[in-house]
Amino acid sequence: MNQPTQDEEFVQFVRARQGQLLRAARLYCGDPHIAEDLLQDAFVKLASRWESVRDGSPDAYVRRILYRDSVSRWRKWGRETPYAAREGERDLLDSRVTSGVDEWVDGADVRAALADLPPRQRAVIVLRYFEDQSEAQIADVLGIAAGTVKSQASKALTALRRSMPALIDAGMAEGGL
Amino acid sequence: MGKDELRNALDHAAGHGPEVDFTGTWGAGRRMRRRRQLAQGVGGLALAAGLVGAFALGGGDLLSRDSVGPATPTVPDDVVATAVETDADDTAVTSAPPTTSDEETSEATAPTATDDPTTDDPTGTAAPAPTTSEPTTEPPTADPTGPASPTSAEPTRGPGGDLIVLPNPCDEPTTGLTVMGAPDATPATMERAQELLDLASTCDLDGLIALATDQSTTLSFGNTSPEDAFAGERGRERVHALASLLVNYPPELGGGSDGPVLSARWPELSEEQWPELIELGIATQQDLDSWESYGGYIGWRIYIEDDGLWSGMLAGD
């Protein structure tokens, strides 16, 4: 029986990767609840194509779905205000994260700055500086040329420097990736 | 301050790891797989039945133009002046539509695929492949005040030999085009795409309006009715884009945002290919500049669900 083996492989993959991918999804969309929806949909799609993806790069497949679906959601709903509970406020929608609310609030500025970027620039920043992907890997995930990755990164860093000058110096913004 | 600080900031902003377990998504994925396989099986059977039926009725060689016959185009009254444009390449450039964005911000995607899909017209899949003959440079010989003939036009290939540059179908209807597909697209999706291409390439506005009405197709970010969407110059541009995109580019699959319903979205287009749309006459340099500043393609997109539902045709953001 193949199915139990595939099932186990899939479960192992999800267990190993769900943490990092969910955190990346939060940076894509700025909202922990939408991020969970995005990642759940991505894993469902992965499961539906597990036979053809398992021997390749399921990680890259999920990243690609996450990016595309986050862009689709962005197109559908426009720029969403990144979610952030007020300091000291209990997150009534998700009691599981109460211990991390203050830390989540602390990161609101960064998520807001990311939310101001066009989706592809945001994805380049997340993939490069959060997921440590190479230019070639980013190009593969986003379906663009390596040169475009560089130009998008440069534009993104310039924009981030405007919103977070303390975080990104001029040299980094000019130097790109 | 630099890359390490940015890495740390992103790591902090991403929050903690999940306390949610996603391993239960396996079952939902397998159900999606079964639905997809079922849809493909049903679509394949419908296609086979259509082909058998056509042969049984004496259709014979379905790839013959004679057996298919030209569709009757519906040409709006306002095409009189433009019907005399003679140079296909010039037409492609000068008629480039500004794919301006709809400003309204309501629903951007179409209704879900739970509506009754109308997939009862698979004949489009039997259309012959586009010919590779030389570009048509002769002006139309028909009376410019009358309806354009769909039989005289041949697709014009671009310098690269791959691009099929169509004149606006409402000026020069074209028959015998085949939609660009993708291996994983369902038969129902491809049948619908072929039907749309057949309607668009012959400027069958009544047919497109009827189909969009039947499918509750989303044609703008606002409340544009099918009649309005396909009226006037904007309607001509939409028809031109519909035909040009379906015949030249494969769809992107699996990009649906409405839950686990896989869908096809034309065109799958890299940024390097954007200038081709200018050559096709369905975008301007201004459009490309706006996409560049947006950070992605937001020109005309055509959405067809796995069950063949034509869920949308939109431009803008």
Short mmCIF file of C-alpha atoms in Angstrom, two decimals:
data_model
loop_
_atom_site.label_atom_id
_atom_site.label_comp_id
_atom_site.label_asym_id
_atom_site.label_seq_id
_atom_site.Cartn_x
_atom_site.Cartn_y
_atom_site.Cartn_z
CA MET A 1 0.00 0.00 0.00
CA ASN A 2 1.55 3.27 -1.11
CA GLN A 3 -0.86 5.64 0.52
CA PRO A 4 0.22 5.18 4.15
CA THR A 5 3.82 5.74 3.11
CA GLN A 6 2.95 8.89 1.23
CA ASP A 7 0.80 9.97 4.12
CA GLU A 8 3.68 9.53 6.53
CA GLU A 9 6.11 11.32 4.26
CA PHE A 10 3.73 14.22 3.92
CA VAL A 11 3.13 14.41 7.67
CA GLN A 12 6.86 14.37 8.32
CA PHE A 13 7.41 17.15 5.82
CA VAL A 14 4.62 19.29 7.27
CA ARG A 15 5.82 18.77 10.83
CA ALA A 16 9.33 19.77 9.89
CA ARG A 17 8.42 22.85 7.86
CA GLN A 18 5.16 24.25 9.19
CA GLY A 19 6.81 26.49 11.76
CA GLN A 20 9.09 28.36 9.43
CA LEU A 21 6.56 28.51 6.60
CA LEU A 22 3.85 29.92 8.85
CA ARG A 23 6.20 32.61 10.07
CA ALA A 24 7.06 33.48 6.47
CA ALA A 25 3.36 33.60 5.62
CA ARG A 26 2.83 36.08 8.45
CA LEU A 27 5.41 38.34 6.87
CA TYR A 28 3.76 38.01 3.46
CA CYS A 29 0.32 39.01 4.69
CA GLY A 30 0.91 40.70 8.05
CA ASP A 31 -1.90 38.85 9.77
CA PRO A 32 -1.46 35.66 11.81
CA HIS A 33 -4.93 34.35 11.07
CA ILE A 34 -4.76 34.94 7.33
CA ALA A 35 -1.30 33.40 7.38
CA GLU A 36 -2.73 30.22 8.86
CA ASP A 37 -5.39 30.14 6.15
CA LEU A 38 -2.80 30.67 3.44
CA LEU A 39 -0.54 27.95 4.76
CA GLN A 40 -3.39 25.52 5.23
CA ASP A 41 -4.49 26.03 1.62
CA ALA A 42 -0.91 25.61 0.46
CA PHE A 43 -0.53 22.33 2.32
CA VAL A 44 -3.86 21.08 0.97
CA LYS A 45 -2.68 21.84 -2.56
CA LEU A 46 0.63 20.16 -1.82
CA ALA A 47 -1.17 17.06 -0.57
CA SER A 48 -3.28 16.98 -3.72
CA ARG A 49 -0.12 16.87 -5.83
CA TRP A 50 2.17 15.02 -3.47
CA GLU A 51 3.01 12.24 -5.94
CA SER A 52 4.46 14.65 -8.46
CA VAL A 53 6.06 17.06 -6.01
CA ARG A 54 7.54 14.83 -3.30
CA ASP A 55 10.66 13.89 -5.26
CA GLY A 56 11.31 17.45 -6.34
CA SER A 57 11.19 20.32 -3.93
CA PRO A 58 7.99 20.39 -1.90
CA ASP A 59 9.43 23.29 0.04
CA ALA A 60 9.73 25.41 -3.10
CA TYR A 61 6.26 24.30 -4.19
CA VAL A 62 4.70 25.49 -0.94
CA ARG A 63 6.60 28.77 -1.08
CA ARG A 64 5.35 29.32 -4.62
CA ILE A 65 1.74 28.64 -3.60
CA LEU A 66 2.08 30.87 -0.55
CA TYR A 67 3.40 33.72 -2.65
CA ARG A 68 0.78 33.36 -5.38
CA ASP A 69 -2.10 32.99 -2.97
CA SER A 70 -0.95 35.92 -0.87
CA VAL A 71 -0.78 38.02 -4.05
CA SER A 72 -4.23 36.82 -5.07
CA ARG A 73 -5.58 37.74 -1.68
CA TRP A 74 -3.84 41.10 -1.88
CA ARG A 75 -5.40 41.73 -5.28
CA LYS A 76 -8.77 40.69 -4.02
CA TRP A 77 -8.85 42.61 -0.80
CA GLY A 78 -6.30 45.33 -1.37
CA ARG A 79 -3.75 46.41 1.16
CA GLU A 80 -4.69 44.97 4.47
CA THR A 81 -3.74 46.61 7.69
CA PRO A 82 -1.36 44.25 9.38
CA TYR A 83 -2.94 42.82 12.45
CA ALA A 84 -1.58 43.91 15.80
CA ALA A 85 -3.26 43.69 19.12
CA ARG A 86 -2.67 46.71 21.34
CA GLU A 87 -0.07 46.38 23.99
CA GLY A 88 -1.43 44.49 26.94
CA GLU A 89 -4.60 43.64 25.05
CA ARG A 90 -5.57 40.02 24.99
CA ASP A 91 -5.90 38.63 21.50
CA LEU A 92 -9.48 37.47 21.71
CA LEU A 93 -9.37 35.85 18.32
CA ASP A 94 -6.49 33.60 19.16
CA SER A 95 -5.98 32.68 22.77
CA ARG A 96 -3.05 30.50 21.81
CA VAL A 97 -0.70 33.42 21.24
CA THR A 98 -1.38 35.42 24.34
CA SER A 99 2.09 34.79 25.68
CA GLY A 100 3.58 36.33 22.54
CA VAL A 101 1.31 39.33 22.13
CA ASP A 102 3.81 41.88 23.36
CA GLU A 103 6.47 40.52 21.09
CA TRP A 104 4.02 40.48 18.21
CA VAL A 105 3.18 44.12 18.88
CA ASP A 106 6.87 44.95 18.87
CA GLY A 107 7.18 43.65 15.33
CA ALA A 108 4.25 45.68 14.03
CA ASP A 109 6.43 48.42 12.54
CA VAL A 110 8.38 45.96 10.46
CA ARG A 111 5.23 44.23 9.24
CA ALA A 112 3.66 47.59 8.41
CA ALA A 113 6.73 48.56 6.41
CA LEU A 114 6.57 45.25 4.55
CA ALA A 115 2.87 45.78 3.89
CA ASP A 116 3.66 49.03 2.12
CA LEU A 117 5.78 47.20 -0.42
CA PRO A 118 4.28 45.74 -3.59
CA PRO A 119 3.78 41.98 -3.14
CA ARG A 120 6.74 40.87 -5.22
CA GLN A 121 9.19 43.21 -3.53
CA ARG A 122 7.90 42.03 -0.18
CA ALA A 123 8.34 38.40 -1.23
CA VAL A 124 11.91 39.06 -2.34
CA ILE A 125 12.77 40.55 1.04
CA VAL A 126 11.12 37.75 2.99
CA LEU A 127 12.69 35.02 0.87
CA ARG A 128 16.16 36.55 0.99
CA TYR A 129 16.45 37.87 4.52
CA PHE A 130 14.03 35.66 6.41
CA GLU A 131 14.27 32.38 4.54
CA ASP A 132 17.89 32.80 3.39
CA GLN A 133 17.08 31.80 -0.16
CA SER A 134 19.60 32.41 -2.93
CA GLU A 135 18.85 34.69 -5.86
CA ALA A 136 18.33 31.66 -8.08
CA GLN A 137 15.94 30.07 -5.61
CA ILE A 138 14.00 33.30 -5.28
CA ALA A 139 13.81 33.62 -9.05
CA ASP A 140 12.47 30.08 -9.23
CA VAL A 141 9.82 30.63 -6.57
CA LEU A 142 8.62 33.92 -8.02
CA GLY A 143 8.94 32.87 -11.65
CA ILE A 144 11.13 35.82 -12.58
CA ALA A 145 14.66 36.33 -13.84
CA ALA A 146 17.57 36.62 -11.42
CA GLY A 147 18.15 40.16 -12.63
CA THR A 148 14.61 41.05 -11.73
CA VAL A 149 15.18 39.65 -8.25
CA LYS A 150 18.07 42.08 -7.84
CA SER A 151 16.17 45.08 -9.14
CA GLN A 152 13.14 44.29 -7.00
CA ALA A 153 15.35 43.84 -3.94
CA SER A 154 17.04 47.17 -4.56
CA LYS A 155 13.70 48.96 -4.86
CA ALA A 156 12.38 47.20 -1.78
CA LEU A 157 15.40 48.07 0.33
CA THR A 158 15.20 51.69 -0.77
CA ALA A 159 11.56 51.82 0.25
CA LEU A 160 12.26 50.08 3.56
CA ARG A 161 15.04 52.54 4.28
CA ARG A 162 12.53 55.35 3.92
CA SER A 163 10.17 53.76 6.42
CA MET A 164 12.81 52.25 8.71
CA PRO A 165 15.95 54.39 8.38
CA ALA A 166 17.34 53.07 11.63
CA LEU A 167 17.26 49.54 10.35
CA ILE A 168 18.68 49.85 6.87
CA ASP A 169 21.63 52.03 6.04
CA ALA A 170 22.15 53.78 2.74
CA GLY A 171 24.88 51.41 1.60
CA MET A 172 22.67 48.40 1.99
CA ALA A 173 19.81 50.05 0.13
CA GLU A 174 22.10 50.94 -2.74
CA GLY A 175 23.88 47.61 -2.78
CA GLY A 176 20.76 45.50 -3.05
CA LEU A 177 21.04 41.80 -2.20
CA MET B 1 22.86 48.79 10.51
CA GLY B 2 22.49 46.31 7.71
CA LYS B 3 21.56 42.84 6.68
CA ASP B 4 21.90 41.17 10.05
CA GLU B 5 19.68 43.78 11.64
CA LEU B 6 17.10 43.30 8.92
CA ARG B 7 17.25 39.54 9.42
CA ASN B 8 16.75 39.93 13.14
CA ALA B 9 13.90 42.37 12.64
CA LEU B 10 12.12 40.03 10.26
CA ASP B 11 12.68 37.09 12.57
CA HIS B 12 11.15 39.10 15.39
CA ALA B 13 8.23 40.35 13.28
CA ALA B 14 7.35 36.83 12.17
CA GLY B 15 6.40 35.90 15.71
CA HIS B 16 6.68 32.50 17.29
CA GLY B 17 6.22 29.17 15.63
CA PRO B 18 2.70 27.81 15.37
CA GLU B 19 0.82 25.92 17.95
CA VAL B 20 -1.40 24.83 15.13
CA ASP B 21 -0.79 21.47 13.54
CA PHE B 22 -1.23 21.38 9.78
CA THR B 23 -0.62 17.68 9.35
CA GLY B 24 -4.35 17.11 9.02
CA THR B 25 -4.33 18.78 5.60
CA TRP B 26 -3.48 15.46 3.97
CA GLY B 27 -7.10 14.30 3.89
CA ALA B 28 -8.38 17.55 2.35
CA GLY B 29 -5.64 17.38 -0.26
CA ARG B 30 -6.56 13.88 -1.26
CA ARG B 31 -10.21 14.87 -1.59
CA MET B 32 -9.15 17.72 -3.84
CA ARG B 33 -7.11 15.28 -5.90
CA ARG B 34 -10.09 12.95 -6.33
CA ARG B 35 -12.31 15.84 -7.39
CA ARG B 36 -9.74 16.95 -9.94
CA GLN B 37 -9.38 13.45 -11.33
CA LEU B 38 -13.15 13.10 -11.49
CA ALA B 39 -13.46 16.40 -13.33
CA GLN B 40 -10.77 15.35 -15.79
CA GLY B 41 -12.47 12.01 -16.33
CA VAL B 42 -15.87 13.57 -16.95
CA GLY B 43 -14.37 16.16 -19.27
CA GLY B 44 -12.46 13.51 -21.18
CA LEU B 45 -15.57 11.40 -21.61
CA ALA B 46 -17.53 14.42 -22.82
CA LEU B 47 -14.81 15.24 -25.32
CA ALA B 48 -14.64 11.65 -26.55
CA ALA B 49 -18.42 11.49 -26.86
CA GLY B 50 -18.40 14.73 -28.80
CA LEU B 51 -15.78 13.46 -31.22
CA VAL B 52 -17.55 10.13 -31.71
CA GLY B 53 -20.82 11.93 -32.25
CA ALA B 54 -19.30 14.27 -34.79
CA PHE B 55 -17.89 11.38 -36.79
CA ALA B 56 -21.13 9.42 -36.54
CA LEU B 57 -23.02 12.37 -37.97
CA GLY B 58 -20.69 12.52 -40.92
CA GLY B 59 -18.31 15.12 -39.62
CA GLY B 60 -15.40 13.22 -41.10
CA ASP B 61 -12.14 15.05 -40.87
CA LEU B 62 -12.71 17.48 -38.05
CA LEU B 63 -9.53 19.32 -38.83
CA SER B 64 -10.88 20.48 -42.14
CA ARG B 65 -11.97 24.09 -42.30
CA ASP B 66 -14.86 23.10 -44.49
CA SER B 67 -16.29 20.80 -41.89
CA VAL B 68 -16.10 23.38 -39.15
CA GLY B 69 -17.45 26.24 -41.13
CA PRO B 70 -16.98 29.89 -40.33
CA ALA B 71 -18.75 31.30 -37.38
CA THR B 72 -20.98 34.26 -37.99
CA PRO B 73 -19.51 37.28 -36.31
CA THR B 74 -21.58 39.91 -34.70
CA VAL B 75 -19.97 43.21 -35.49
CA PRO B 76 -21.09 46.30 -33.64
CA ASP B 77 -22.27 49.28 -35.61
CA ASP B 78 -19.35 51.42 -34.59
CA VAL B 79 -16.67 49.44 -36.41
CA VAL B 80 -17.19 51.19 -39.71
CA ALA B 81 -14.24 53.52 -39.48
CA THR B 82 -11.78 51.04 -38.06
CA ALA B 83 -12.67 48.22 -40.42
CA VAL B 84 -10.67 49.86 -43.18
CA GLU B 85 -7.41 49.80 -41.27
CA THR B 86 -5.15 47.84 -43.48
CA ASP B 87 -1.82 47.10 -41.91
CA ALA B 88 -2.03 44.36 -39.30
CA ASP B 89 1.09 45.46 -37.46
CA ASP B 90 0.01 49.08 -37.37
CA THR B 91 -3.36 48.01 -36.15
CA ALA B 92 -1.74 46.03 -33.42
CA VAL B 93 0.12 49.05 -32.16
CA THR B 94 -2.27 51.87 -32.76
CA SER B 95 -5.25 50.04 -31.35
CA ALA B 96 -3.44 49.15 -28.15
CA PRO B 97 -5.94 49.60 -25.39
CA PRO B 98 -5.12 51.33 -22.21
CA THR B 99 -5.77 48.62 -19.65
CA THR B 100 -6.69 51.10 -17.04
CA SER B 101 -7.58 49.89 -13.66
CA ASP B 102 -11.02 49.77 -12.29
CA GLU B 103 -11.05 52.02 -9.35
CA GLU B 104 -13.72 50.29 -7.41
CA THR B 105 -12.59 47.89 -4.77
CA SER B 106 -15.30 45.37 -4.36
CA GLU B 107 -14.97 41.66 -5.11
CA ALA B 108 -12.11 41.02 -7.47
CA THR B 109 -12.72 37.41 -8.15
CA ALA B 110 -15.62 35.57 -9.49
CA PRO B 111 -18.32 33.60 -7.84
CA THR B 112 -17.32 30.20 -6.62
CA ALA B 113 -17.44 27.22 -8.88
CA THR B 114 -20.56 25.91 -7.30
CA ASP B 115 -22.71 27.49 -9.95
CA ASP B 116 -23.97 25.26 -12.66
CA PRO B 117 -21.15 24.99 -15.17
CA THR B 118 -22.26 25.09 -18.74
CA THR B 119 -19.90 22.82 -20.60
CA ASP B 120 -22.17 21.57 -23.28
CA ASP B 121 -20.27 22.96 -26.21
CA PRO B 122 -17.07 21.02 -26.67
CA THR B 123 -16.94 21.59 -30.37
CA GLY B 124 -14.34 24.27 -29.97
CA THR B 125 -11.68 21.72 -29.13
CA ALA B 126 -11.94 20.32 -32.61
CA ALA B 127 -10.82 23.57 -34.13
CA PRO B 128 -7.73 23.22 -36.29
CA ALA B 129 -4.40 24.56 -35.18
CA PRO B 130 -3.41 27.97 -36.45
CA THR B 131 -1.65 27.87 -39.74
CA THR B 132 1.89 29.01 -40.22
CA SER B 133 1.28 30.88 -43.41
CA GLU B 134 2.75 34.27 -44.14
CA PRO B 135 1.29 37.30 -42.46
CA THR B 136 -1.75 38.76 -44.07
CA THR B 137 -0.84 42.12 -45.44
CA GLU B 138 -3.71 42.72 -47.80
CA PRO B 139 -6.45 45.00 -46.59
CA PRO B 140 -9.89 43.51 -46.22
CA THR B 141 -11.67 43.53 -49.55
CA ALA B 142 -15.14 43.38 -48.14
CA ASP B 143 -17.32 46.41 -48.03
CA PRO B 144 -16.11 48.18 -44.92
CA THR B 145 -19.63 49.09 -43.96
CA GLY B 146 -20.72 45.49 -43.82
CA PRO B 147 -19.81 42.74 -41.37
CA ALA B 148 -16.26 41.54 -41.66
CA SER B 149 -15.74 38.10 -43.10
CA PRO B 150 -14.21 35.55 -40.77
CA THR B 151 -12.83 33.44 -43.54
CA SER B 152 -10.20 35.71 -45.00
CA ALA B 153 -8.07 36.50 -42.01
CA GLU B 154 -5.00 34.53 -41.05
CA PRO B 155 -3.06 35.11 -37.85
CA THR B 156 0.01 37.24 -38.24
CA ARG B 157 3.12 35.85 -36.68
CA GLY B 158 5.60 38.14 -35.03
CA PRO B 159 9.27 38.34 -35.84
CA GLY B 160 10.11 35.60 -33.35
CA GLY B 161 7.82 33.20 -35.14
CA ASP B 162 6.04 32.20 -31.95
CA LEU B 163 3.72 35.10 -31.30
CA ILE B 164 0.37 35.10 -33.08
CA VAL B 165 -0.45 38.74 -33.63
CA LEU B 166 -4.15 39.01 -34.26
CA PRO B 167 -5.82 42.08 -35.67
CA ASN B 168 -8.78 43.17 -33.63
CA PRO B 169 -11.31 40.37 -34.30
CA CYS B 170 -14.07 42.94 -34.67
CA ASP B 171 -12.18 44.27 -37.68
CA GLU B 172 -10.92 41.00 -39.04
CA PRO B 173 -12.53 37.90 -37.55
CA THR B 174 -10.32 34.84 -37.52
CA THR B 175 -11.35 31.22 -37.34
CA GLY B 176 -9.40 28.06 -36.74
CA LEU B 177 -7.38 29.19 -33.74
CA THR B 178 -6.47 26.80 -30.96
CA VAL B 179 -6.22 27.86 -27.38
CA MET B 180 -2.88 27.53 -25.61
CA GLY B 181 -3.28 24.98 -22.86
CA ALA B 182 -1.35 23.40 -20.05
CA PRO B 183 -0.84 19.68 -19.38
CA ASP B 184 -2.51 19.78 -15.99
CA ALA B 185 -5.51 21.87 -17.00
CA THR B 186 -8.78 19.97 -16.89
CA PRO B 187 -10.62 19.16 -20.13
CA ALA B 188 -13.55 21.23 -18.92
CA THR B 189 -11.26 24.23 -18.49
CA MET B 190 -9.78 23.79 -21.94
CA GLU B 191 -13.16 23.33 -23.58
CA ARG B 192 -14.37 26.58 -22.05
CA ALA B 193 -11.19 28.36 -23.08
CA GLN B 194 -11.58 27.11 -26.64
CA GLU B 195 -15.20 28.23 -26.66
CA LEU B 196 -14.15 31.69 -25.49
CA LEU B 197 -11.44 31.85 -28.12
CA ASP B 198 -13.89 30.86 -30.83
CA LEU B 199 -16.34 33.54 -29.70
CA ALA B 200 -13.69 36.22 -29.28
CA SER B 201 -11.78 35.54 -32.48
CA THR B 202 -14.97 35.97 -34.47
CA CYS B 203 -16.13 38.96 -32.41
CA ASP B 204 -19.29 37.14 -31.43
CA LEU B 205 -20.32 39.75 -28.89
CA ASP B 206 -23.80 38.31 -28.42
CA GLY B 207 -22.29 34.92 -27.69
CA LEU B 208 -19.83 36.36 -25.18
CA ILE B 209 -22.53 38.39 -23.45
CA ALA B 210 -24.80 35.35 -23.24
CA LEU B 211 -22.03 33.19 -21.84
CA ALA B 212 -20.91 35.79 -19.31
CA THR B 213 -24.52 36.24 -18.20
CA ASP B 214 -25.03 32.52 -17.86
CA GLN B 215 -21.81 32.03 -15.90
CA SER B 216 -22.15 35.17 -13.76
CA THR B 217 -18.69 36.08 -14.96
CA THR B 218 -16.96 38.88 -13.08
CA LEU B 219 -15.94 41.44 -15.68
CA SER B 220 -14.76 44.29 -13.51
CA PHE B 221 -14.02 45.21 -9.94
CA GLY B 222 -17.32 47.03 -9.91
CA ASN B 223 -20.73 46.03 -11.21
CA THR B 224 -20.18 46.11 -14.94
CA SER B 225 -22.80 44.08 -16.77
CA PRO B 226 -21.80 41.83 -19.67
CA GLU B 227 -23.62 44.17 -22.04
CA ASP B 228 -21.57 47.13 -20.83
CA ALA B 229 -18.33 45.17 -20.70
CA PHE B 230 -18.55 44.22 -24.35
CA ALA B 231 -19.95 47.53 -25.61
CA GLY B 232 -18.12 50.14 -27.64
CA GLU B 233 -14.38 50.57 -27.94
CA ARG B 234 -13.73 49.06 -24.53
CA GLY B 235 -15.62 45.96 -25.58
CA ARG B 236 -13.55 45.69 -28.75
CA GLU B 237 -10.38 45.95 -26.68
CA ARG B 238 -11.62 43.26 -24.34
CA VAL B 239 -12.43 40.92 -27.22
CA HIS B 240 -9.00 41.53 -28.75
CA ALA B 241 -7.27 40.82 -25.45
CA LEU B 242 -9.37 37.71 -24.85
CA ALA B 243 -8.43 36.18 -28.19
CA SER B 244 -4.78 37.24 -28.11
CA LEU B 245 -4.10 35.95 -24.60
CA LEU B 246 -5.85 32.61 -25.06
CA VAL B 247 -4.09 31.84 -28.31
CA ASN B 248 -0.61 32.91 -27.24
CA TYR B 249 -0.07 32.01 -23.61
CA PRO B 250 -0.63 29.03 -21.34
CA PRO B 251 -2.60 29.41 -18.14
CA GLU B 252 -1.19 29.55 -14.68
CA LEU B 253 -2.77 26.78 -12.65
CA GLY B 254 -3.55 26.49 -9.00
CA GLY B 255 -3.56 30.17 -8.25
CA GLY B 256 -7.14 30.30 -7.09
CA SER B 257 -7.75 32.26 -3.96
CA ASP B 258 -11.17 30.91 -3.16
CA GLY B 259 -10.25 27.98 -1.00
CA PRO B 260 -9.08 24.72 -2.43
CA VAL B 261 -10.64 25.16 -5.87
CA LEU B 262 -7.90 24.96 -8.44
CA SER B 263 -8.33 27.36 -11.29
CA ALA B 264 -6.64 28.43 -14.48
CA ARG B 265 -5.59 31.99 -15.09
CA TRP B 266 -4.43 33.25 -18.46
CA PRO B 267 -1.83 34.43 -19.18
CA GLU B 268 1.14 32.88 -17.47
CA LEU B 269 3.58 35.60 -18.28
CA SER B 270 7.07 36.48 -17.15
CA GLU B 271 8.11 40.11 -16.91
CA GLU B 272 10.40 39.61 -19.90
CA GLN B 273 7.32 38.78 -21.96
CA TRP B 274 5.39 41.94 -21.10
CA PRO B 275 6.60 43.81 -24.20
CA GLU B 276 4.97 41.11 -26.32
CA LEU B 277 1.61 42.46 -25.23
CA ILE B 278 2.46 45.76 -26.89
CA GLU B 279 3.27 43.86 -30.03
CA LEU B 280 -0.05 42.06 -29.72
CA GLY B 281 -1.80 45.40 -29.45
CA ILE B 282 -3.38 44.72 -26.08
CA ALA B 283 -1.18 46.89 -23.88
CA THR B 284 0.79 50.11 -24.03
CA GLN B 285 4.18 51.10 -22.68
CA GLN B 286 2.27 53.09 -20.08
CA ASP B 287 0.63 49.87 -18.94
CA LEU B 288 3.99 48.14 -18.66
CA ASP B 289 5.34 51.03 -16.62
CA SER B 290 2.40 50.82 -14.25
CA TRP B 291 2.86 47.06 -13.84
CA GLU B 292 6.53 47.61 -13.14
CA SER B 293 5.79 50.12 -10.42
CA TYR B 294 3.07 47.85 -9.05
CA GLY B 295 5.49 44.96 -8.98
CA GLY B 296 3.53 42.49 -11.05
CA TYR B 297 1.31 41.92 -14.06
CA ILE B 298 -2.12 43.43 -13.61
CA GLY B 299 -3.20 43.58 -17.24
CA TRP B 300 -6.03 41.49 -18.63
CA ARG B 301 -6.47 38.16 -16.82
CA ILE B 302 -8.90 35.42 -17.74
CA TYR B 303 -10.11 33.02 -15.06
CA ILE B 304 -11.62 29.60 -15.71
CA GLU B 305 -12.32 27.14 -12.92
CA ASP B 306 -11.58 23.43 -13.08
CA ASP B 307 -15.18 22.61 -13.88
CA GLY B 308 -15.21 24.98 -16.84
CA LEU B 309 -16.84 27.94 -15.14
CA TRP B 310 -15.70 31.19 -16.77
CA SER B 311 -15.33 33.02 -13.51
CA GLY B 312 -13.73 36.25 -14.60
CA MET B 313 -11.94 38.55 -17.00
CA LEU B 314 -10.36 41.50 -15.29
CA ALA B 315 -7.70 44.13 -15.72
CA GLY B 316 -6.22 46.41 -13.14
CA ASP B 317 -5.90 45.98 -9.44
#
